[in-house]
Amino acid sequence: MSVIELFEVTDKVDQTDLQLDTNGRLRHLLTMHGLDRQRITALLDEAETYLSNIGKPVVRSSALRGKTVANLFFEPSTRTRASFDLAATRLGADVLNLDVNTSSRKKGESILDTIYTLQAMQVDVIVVRDAQSGVPAYIARHVNDFVSILNAGESDVAHPTQALLDLLTIRLHKGEFQNLTVAIVGDIAHSRVARSASEALVTMGVKELRLISPESLAPAAGSVPPQAKILHNLDEGVRGADVVMALRIQRERIGNIDGIPGIDEYFANFGVSHERMNLAAPDAIVMHPGPMNRGIEIESSLAESPNSVICEQVRNGVAVRMAVLATVVKTLDSQ
Ligand code: CP
């Protein structure tokens, strides 16, 4: 990557303004920050129309017929990439999964030249995951009026479609958010899932949001909403909670592992287990965005227990991504 590109990528812009068009319609999805309750509710309502149950035919529509969606994943992914692919296909789009490991990025082509190349091929929506913060907004600033950018995971900063599928999963089980206590447990410091989920849950008005981690993995000051309660004791964190979400330790984002507990110590103090869940509300649900490290942040059999909604989160991810794709394409078509 050139020095100029690096400078521009890290040159932060207000993503909130960037993701809405001049009429206030969702043009790109870059962050949960700035999306209000009404807009989030509309996305969740639309996602519900795309839900189907295992063993039944999937819901299809022609909302994206004639459109092309490109997946650009510069970091590994199973769920997000597969679900964007399925979501776009089920809406009738052509889908391009660019293999970045064999792309001309490996020959030194800049990310912007890669985007301009896809734009010239009349790609309408570009789904991007990148390890560097600022990349989705940087691309969104440079594409033409006929292209939409969707953030599929940005460094430790944002993962907005994950937050939406988490909200949908919670809403399907618990109804409204106002009476809920939600506990998010694990590597909060390096988690884009925790950041986007926290912003979204506070916007939706949860009664209490608890972020529980070892002190060495606590969120940096100002990186999560001020309403969140920061805790370092899991028993206190899960007591009475309606929703308990376990997070993976993001080893790929941790430079210096000094101070990070070893596996056994971590599970003993911060692993979400059957025993821990006895402290939560009796009908509490267990969530995990995946991929899971069983036996580290979650007891393996808990992931398959009746209270686990982890596979439902995956199913709901396809429906949420269908809703987001349909929404931004409607905006593009109305320009
Ligand atoms: N939750 C999530 O982003 O999973 P993947 O990394 O498999 O896409």
Coordinates of C-alpha atoms and ligand atoms in Angstrom, one line a residue:
M1 CA 0.0 0.0 0.0
S2 CA 1.4 3.4 -0.9
V3 CA 2.1 6.2 1.7
I4 CA -0.6 8.3 0.0
E5 CA -3.2 5.6 0.2
L6 CA -2.4 4.9 3.8
F7 CA -2.7 8.6 4.7
E8 CA -6.1 8.8 3.0
V9 CA -7.4 5.6 4.5
T10 CA -6.6 6.8 8.0
D11 CA -7.9 10.3 7.3
K12 CA -11.1 9.8 9.3
V13 CA -14.4 11.2 8.0
D14 CA -17.8 11.4 9.6
Q15 CA -19.2 8.0 8.5
T16 CA -22.7 9.0 9.9
D17 CA -23.1 11.7 7.2
L18 CA -21.5 9.5 4.5
Q19 CA -23.9 6.6 4.8
L20 CA -27.1 8.6 4.2
D21 CA -27.9 10.3 0.9
T22 CA -29.2 13.9 0.8
N23 CA -32.7 12.7 1.4
G24 CA -31.7 10.8 4.5
R25 CA -32.0 7.4 2.8
L26 CA -29.5 4.6 3.6
R27 CA -26.9 4.7 0.8
H28 CA -24.0 2.8 2.4
L29 CA -23.9 0.8 5.6
L30 CA -20.7 1.7 7.4
T31 CA -21.5 1.9 11.1
M32 CA -24.4 1.6 13.6
H33 CA -23.4 5.0 14.9
G34 CA -26.1 7.5 13.8
L35 CA -28.7 5.0 12.8
D36 CA -31.8 5.8 14.8
R37 CA -34.3 3.4 16.4
Q38 CA -36.8 3.9 13.6
R39 CA -34.4 3.1 10.8
I40 CA -33.1 0.0 12.7
T41 CA -36.6 -1.2 13.4
A42 CA -37.5 -0.8 9.7
L43 CA -34.4 -2.9 8.7
L44 CA -35.4 -5.6 11.3
D45 CA -39.0 -5.6 10.1
E46 CA -37.9 -6.1 6.5
A47 CA -35.4 -8.8 7.6
E48 CA -38.3 -10.7 9.2
T49 CA -40.1 -10.9 5.9
Y50 CA -37.1 -12.9 4.5
L51 CA -36.9 -15.4 7.3
S52 CA -37.7 -19.1 6.7
N53 CA -37.3 -22.1 8.9
I54 CA -34.8 -25.0 8.4
G55 CA -36.3 -27.6 6.1
K56 CA -38.7 -25.1 4.4
P57 CA -38.1 -23.4 1.1
V58 CA -36.0 -20.2 1.4
V59 CA -37.6 -16.9 0.7
R60 CA -36.6 -15.4 -2.6
S61 CA -37.3 -12.1 -4.3
S62 CA -36.3 -10.3 -7.5
A63 CA -35.4 -7.0 -5.7
L64 CA -31.8 -7.2 -7.0
R65 CA -32.5 -8.6 -10.4
G66 CA -30.0 -7.0 -12.9
K67 CA -27.7 -5.9 -10.0
T68 CA -24.2 -7.2 -9.2
V69 CA -22.9 -7.6 -5.7
A70 CA -19.1 -8.0 -5.2
N71 CA -17.7 -9.6 -2.0
L72 CA -14.2 -8.3 -1.1
F73 CA -12.9 -10.0 2.0
F74 CA -9.4 -9.0 3.0
E75 CA -9.8 -10.9 6.2
P76 CA -11.0 -14.5 6.7
S77 CA -14.8 -15.1 7.0
T78 CA -17.2 -18.0 6.9
R79 CA -20.6 -16.6 8.0
T80 CA -20.5 -13.1 6.8
R81 CA -19.2 -13.8 3.4
A82 CA -21.4 -16.9 2.8
S83 CA -24.5 -15.0 4.0
F84 CA -23.9 -12.0 1.8
D85 CA -23.4 -14.3 -1.1
L86 CA -26.7 -16.2 -0.3
A87 CA -28.6 -13.0 0.5
A88 CA -27.7 -11.4 -2.8
T89 CA -28.4 -14.6 -4.8
R90 CA -31.8 -15.1 -3.1
L91 CA -32.6 -11.5 -4.2
G92 CA -31.8 -12.3 -7.8
A93 CA -28.4 -10.5 -8.1
D94 CA -25.2 -11.6 -9.8
V95 CA -22.6 -12.2 -7.2
L96 CA -18.8 -11.8 -7.6
N97 CA -16.6 -13.3 -4.9
L98 CA -13.2 -11.8 -5.6
D99 CA -10.4 -14.1 -4.4
V100 CA -8.2 -11.4 -2.9
N101 CA -5.3 -13.8 -2.5
T102 CA -5.0 -14.3 -6.2
S103 CA -6.1 -10.8 -7.2
S104 CA -3.9 -8.0 -8.6
R105 CA -3.7 -6.5 -5.0
K106 CA -0.9 -9.1 -4.7
K107 CA 0.9 -7.2 -7.5
G108 CA 0.7 -4.0 -5.7
E109 CA -2.6 -2.6 -7.0
S110 CA -4.2 -0.1 -4.6
I111 CA -7.5 -0.8 -3.0
L112 CA -9.0 2.2 -4.8
D113 CA -7.8 0.9 -8.2
T114 CA -9.4 -2.4 -7.3
I115 CA -12.7 -0.6 -6.5
Y116 CA -12.5 1.5 -9.7
T117 CA -12.0 -1.7 -11.7
L118 CA -15.1 -3.3 -10.2
Q119 CA -17.0 0.0 -10.7
A120 CA -16.1 -0.1 -14.4
M121 CA -17.6 -3.6 -14.6
Q122 CA -20.9 -2.1 -13.3
V123 CA -20.9 -3.6 -9.9
D124 CA -23.6 -2.0 -7.8
V125 CA -22.8 -3.1 -4.3
I126 CA -19.4 -3.8 -2.8
V127 CA -19.2 -5.7 0.4
V128 CA -15.9 -5.1 2.1
R129 CA -14.1 -6.6 5.1
D130 CA -10.7 -5.2 6.0
A131 CA -8.2 -5.3 9.0
Q132 CA -7.5 -1.6 8.7
S133 CA -9.9 0.9 10.3
G134 CA -11.3 3.5 7.9
V135 CA -11.3 1.4 4.8
P136 CA -15.1 1.1 4.1
A137 CA -15.6 4.9 4.6
Y138 CA -12.5 5.7 2.5
I139 CA -14.0 3.6 -0.4
A140 CA -17.4 5.1 0.1
R141 CA -16.0 8.5 -0.3
H142 CA -14.5 7.6 -3.7
V143 CA -17.1 5.5 -5.5
N144 CA -19.6 7.0 -8.0
D145 CA -23.2 7.7 -7.2
F146 CA -24.3 4.3 -8.5
V147 CA -22.3 2.2 -6.1
S148 CA -23.1 1.3 -2.5
I149 CA -20.5 0.1 0.1
L150 CA -21.4 -2.3 2.9
N151 CA -19.1 -2.8 5.9
A152 CA -18.7 -6.5 6.5
G153 CA -16.2 -6.1 9.4
E154 CA -13.7 -3.3 9.9
S155 CA -10.7 -3.9 12.2
D156 CA -11.9 -3.6 15.8
V157 CA -14.2 -0.8 14.9
A158 CA -17.5 -1.9 13.4
H159 CA -19.5 -4.9 12.1
P160 CA -22.9 -3.3 11.5
T161 CA -24.7 -6.3 9.9
Q162 CA -23.6 -8.5 12.8
A163 CA -25.2 -6.0 15.2
L164 CA -28.4 -6.0 13.1
L165 CA -28.6 -9.8 13.1
D166 CA -27.9 -9.9 16.9
L167 CA -30.8 -7.4 17.4
L168 CA -33.1 -9.4 15.3
T169 CA -32.3 -12.6 17.2
I170 CA -32.9 -10.9 20.5
R171 CA -36.1 -9.3 19.3
L172 CA -37.5 -12.7 18.0
H173 CA -36.9 -14.2 21.5
K174 CA -37.5 -11.3 23.8
G175 CA -39.7 -8.8 22.1
E176 CA -39.0 -5.2 22.9
F177 CA -35.6 -4.1 24.2
Q178 CA -36.6 -1.7 27.0
N179 CA -36.8 -4.3 29.7
L180 CA -33.7 -6.3 28.9
T181 CA -30.4 -6.7 30.6
V182 CA -27.7 -7.7 28.1
A183 CA -24.3 -9.0 29.1
I184 CA -21.5 -9.1 26.5
V185 CA -18.5 -11.2 27.8
G186 CA -15.0 -11.5 26.5
D187 CA -12.4 -9.6 24.6
I188 CA -14.3 -6.3 24.5
A189 CA -11.1 -4.3 23.7
H190 CA -10.6 -5.8 20.3
S191 CA -14.2 -6.7 19.3
R192 CA -15.9 -4.9 16.4
V193 CA -18.9 -7.1 17.3
A194 CA -19.1 -5.6 20.8
R195 CA -18.7 -2.1 19.6
S196 CA -21.5 -2.3 16.9
A197 CA -23.8 -4.3 19.2
S198 CA -23.3 -1.9 22.1
E199 CA -24.2 1.1 19.9
A200 CA -27.2 -0.6 18.5
L201 CA -28.5 -1.9 21.9
V202 CA -28.2 1.5 23.5
T203 CA -30.0 3.1 20.5
M204 CA -32.8 0.5 20.9
G205 CA -33.1 1.4 24.6
V206 CA -32.0 -1.7 26.5
K207 CA -32.5 -1.4 30.3
E208 CA -28.9 -2.3 31.1
L209 CA -25.9 -3.2 29.0
R210 CA -23.0 -4.9 30.7
L211 CA -19.5 -5.3 29.1
I212 CA -17.5 -7.9 31.0
S213 CA -13.8 -8.7 30.4
P214 CA -10.5 -9.2 32.2
E215 CA -9.0 -5.7 32.9
S216 CA -6.4 -6.4 30.1
L217 CA -9.2 -6.7 27.5
A218 CA -11.5 -3.9 28.7
P219 CA -12.6 -1.3 26.1
A220 CA -10.5 1.8 25.7
A221 CA -12.1 5.0 27.1
G222 CA -14.7 6.5 24.8
S223 CA -14.8 3.4 22.5
V224 CA -18.2 2.2 23.8
P225 CA -21.3 4.1 24.7
P226 CA -21.2 5.8 28.1
Q227 CA -24.4 4.0 29.1
A228 CA -22.5 0.6 29.1
K229 CA -21.5 -0.8 32.5
I230 CA -17.9 -2.0 32.4
L231 CA -17.3 -5.0 34.7
H232 CA -14.5 -7.5 35.4
N233 CA -16.4 -10.1 37.3
L234 CA -18.5 -12.6 35.3
D235 CA -20.8 -13.7 38.1
E236 CA -21.8 -10.1 38.7
G237 CA -22.1 -9.6 34.9
V238 CA -24.4 -12.5 34.1
R239 CA -26.6 -12.2 37.3
G240 CA -30.2 -11.7 36.2
A241 CA -29.2 -11.1 32.5
D242 CA -31.8 -11.9 29.8
V243 CA -29.1 -12.2 27.1
V244 CA -25.6 -13.4 27.5
M245 CA -23.3 -13.0 24.5
A246 CA -19.8 -14.6 24.6
L247 CA -17.0 -13.3 22.4
R248 CA -13.8 -14.8 21.0
I249 CA -10.4 -13.5 22.1
Q250 CA -9.2 -11.7 18.9
R251 CA -5.6 -13.0 19.0
E252 CA -5.0 -11.6 15.5
R253 CA -5.5 -8.1 16.8
I254 CA -3.4 -8.4 20.0
G255 CA 0.2 -7.3 19.5
N256 CA 1.5 -8.0 23.0
I257 CA -0.1 -11.0 24.9
D258 CA 1.5 -10.0 28.2
G259 CA -1.3 -9.7 30.7
I260 CA -3.8 -11.8 28.7
P261 CA -4.8 -14.8 30.8
G262 CA -4.0 -18.4 29.6
I263 CA -6.7 -20.7 28.4
D264 CA -7.6 -22.5 31.6
E265 CA -7.5 -19.3 33.7
Y266 CA -9.6 -17.5 31.1
F267 CA -12.3 -20.2 31.0
A268 CA -12.4 -20.4 34.8
N269 CA -12.9 -16.6 35.1
F270 CA -14.6 -15.5 31.9
G271 CA -15.9 -18.7 30.2
V272 CA -19.7 -18.7 29.8
S273 CA -20.8 -22.1 31.2
H274 CA -23.9 -23.9 32.4
E275 CA -22.9 -23.1 35.9
R276 CA -22.6 -19.4 35.1
M277 CA -25.9 -19.4 33.2
N278 CA -27.6 -20.5 36.4
L279 CA -27.1 -17.0 37.6
A280 CA -28.8 -15.4 34.6
A281 CA -32.6 -15.1 34.2
P282 CA -34.2 -18.6 33.9
D283 CA -35.1 -18.1 30.2
A284 CA -31.9 -16.2 29.2
I285 CA -30.5 -16.8 25.8
V286 CA -26.9 -17.6 24.9
M287 CA -25.4 -15.9 21.9
H288 CA -22.0 -16.0 20.1
P289 CA -21.2 -14.3 16.8
G290 CA -18.8 -17.1 15.8
P291 CA -16.3 -18.4 15.1
M292 CA -16.3 -20.1 18.6
N293 CA -13.3 -21.3 20.5
R294 CA -15.1 -24.0 22.5
G295 CA -13.8 -24.5 26.0
I296 CA -12.2 -21.0 26.1
E297 CA -15.0 -18.4 26.0
I298 CA -17.9 -20.8 26.0
E299 CA -18.5 -24.3 27.4
S300 CA -18.9 -26.5 24.4
S301 CA -22.2 -28.2 25.4
L302 CA -23.7 -24.9 26.2
A303 CA -23.5 -23.9 22.5
E304 CA -25.9 -26.8 21.8
S305 CA -28.2 -26.3 24.8
P306 CA -31.9 -25.3 24.5
N307 CA -31.0 -21.7 25.5
S308 CA -28.4 -21.3 22.7
V309 CA -29.5 -19.2 19.7
I310 CA -26.2 -19.4 18.0
C311 CA -27.4 -21.2 14.8
E312 CA -30.4 -18.9 14.7
Q313 CA -28.0 -15.9 14.6
V314 CA -26.5 -17.4 11.5
R315 CA -29.9 -18.0 9.9
N316 CA -31.0 -14.4 10.8
G317 CA -27.7 -13.1 9.2
V318 CA -28.9 -14.1 5.8
A319 CA -32.3 -12.3 6.3
V320 CA -30.6 -9.2 7.7
R321 CA -28.2 -9.0 4.8
M322 CA -31.1 -9.4 2.3
A323 CA -32.9 -6.4 4.0
V324 CA -29.7 -4.3 3.9
L325 CA -29.0 -5.1 0.3
A326 CA -32.7 -4.4 -0.7
T327 CA -32.6 -1.1 1.2
V328 CA -29.4 0.3 -0.3
V329 CA -30.4 -0.8 -3.8
K330 CA -33.7 1.0 -3.5
T331 CA -31.7 4.1 -2.6
L332 CA -29.4 3.7 -5.6
D333 CA -32.4 3.3 -7.9
S334 CA -34.1 6.4 -6.6
Q335 CA -31.1 8.7 -7.3
Ligands
CP1 N1 -19.4 -13.3 13.0 C1 -18.6 -13.3 11.9 O1 -18.2 -12.2 11.4 O2 -18.1 -14.5 11.5 P1 -17.2 -14.7 10.2 O3 -15.8 -14.1 10.6 O4 -17.2 -16.2 10.0 O5 -17.8 -13.9 9.0

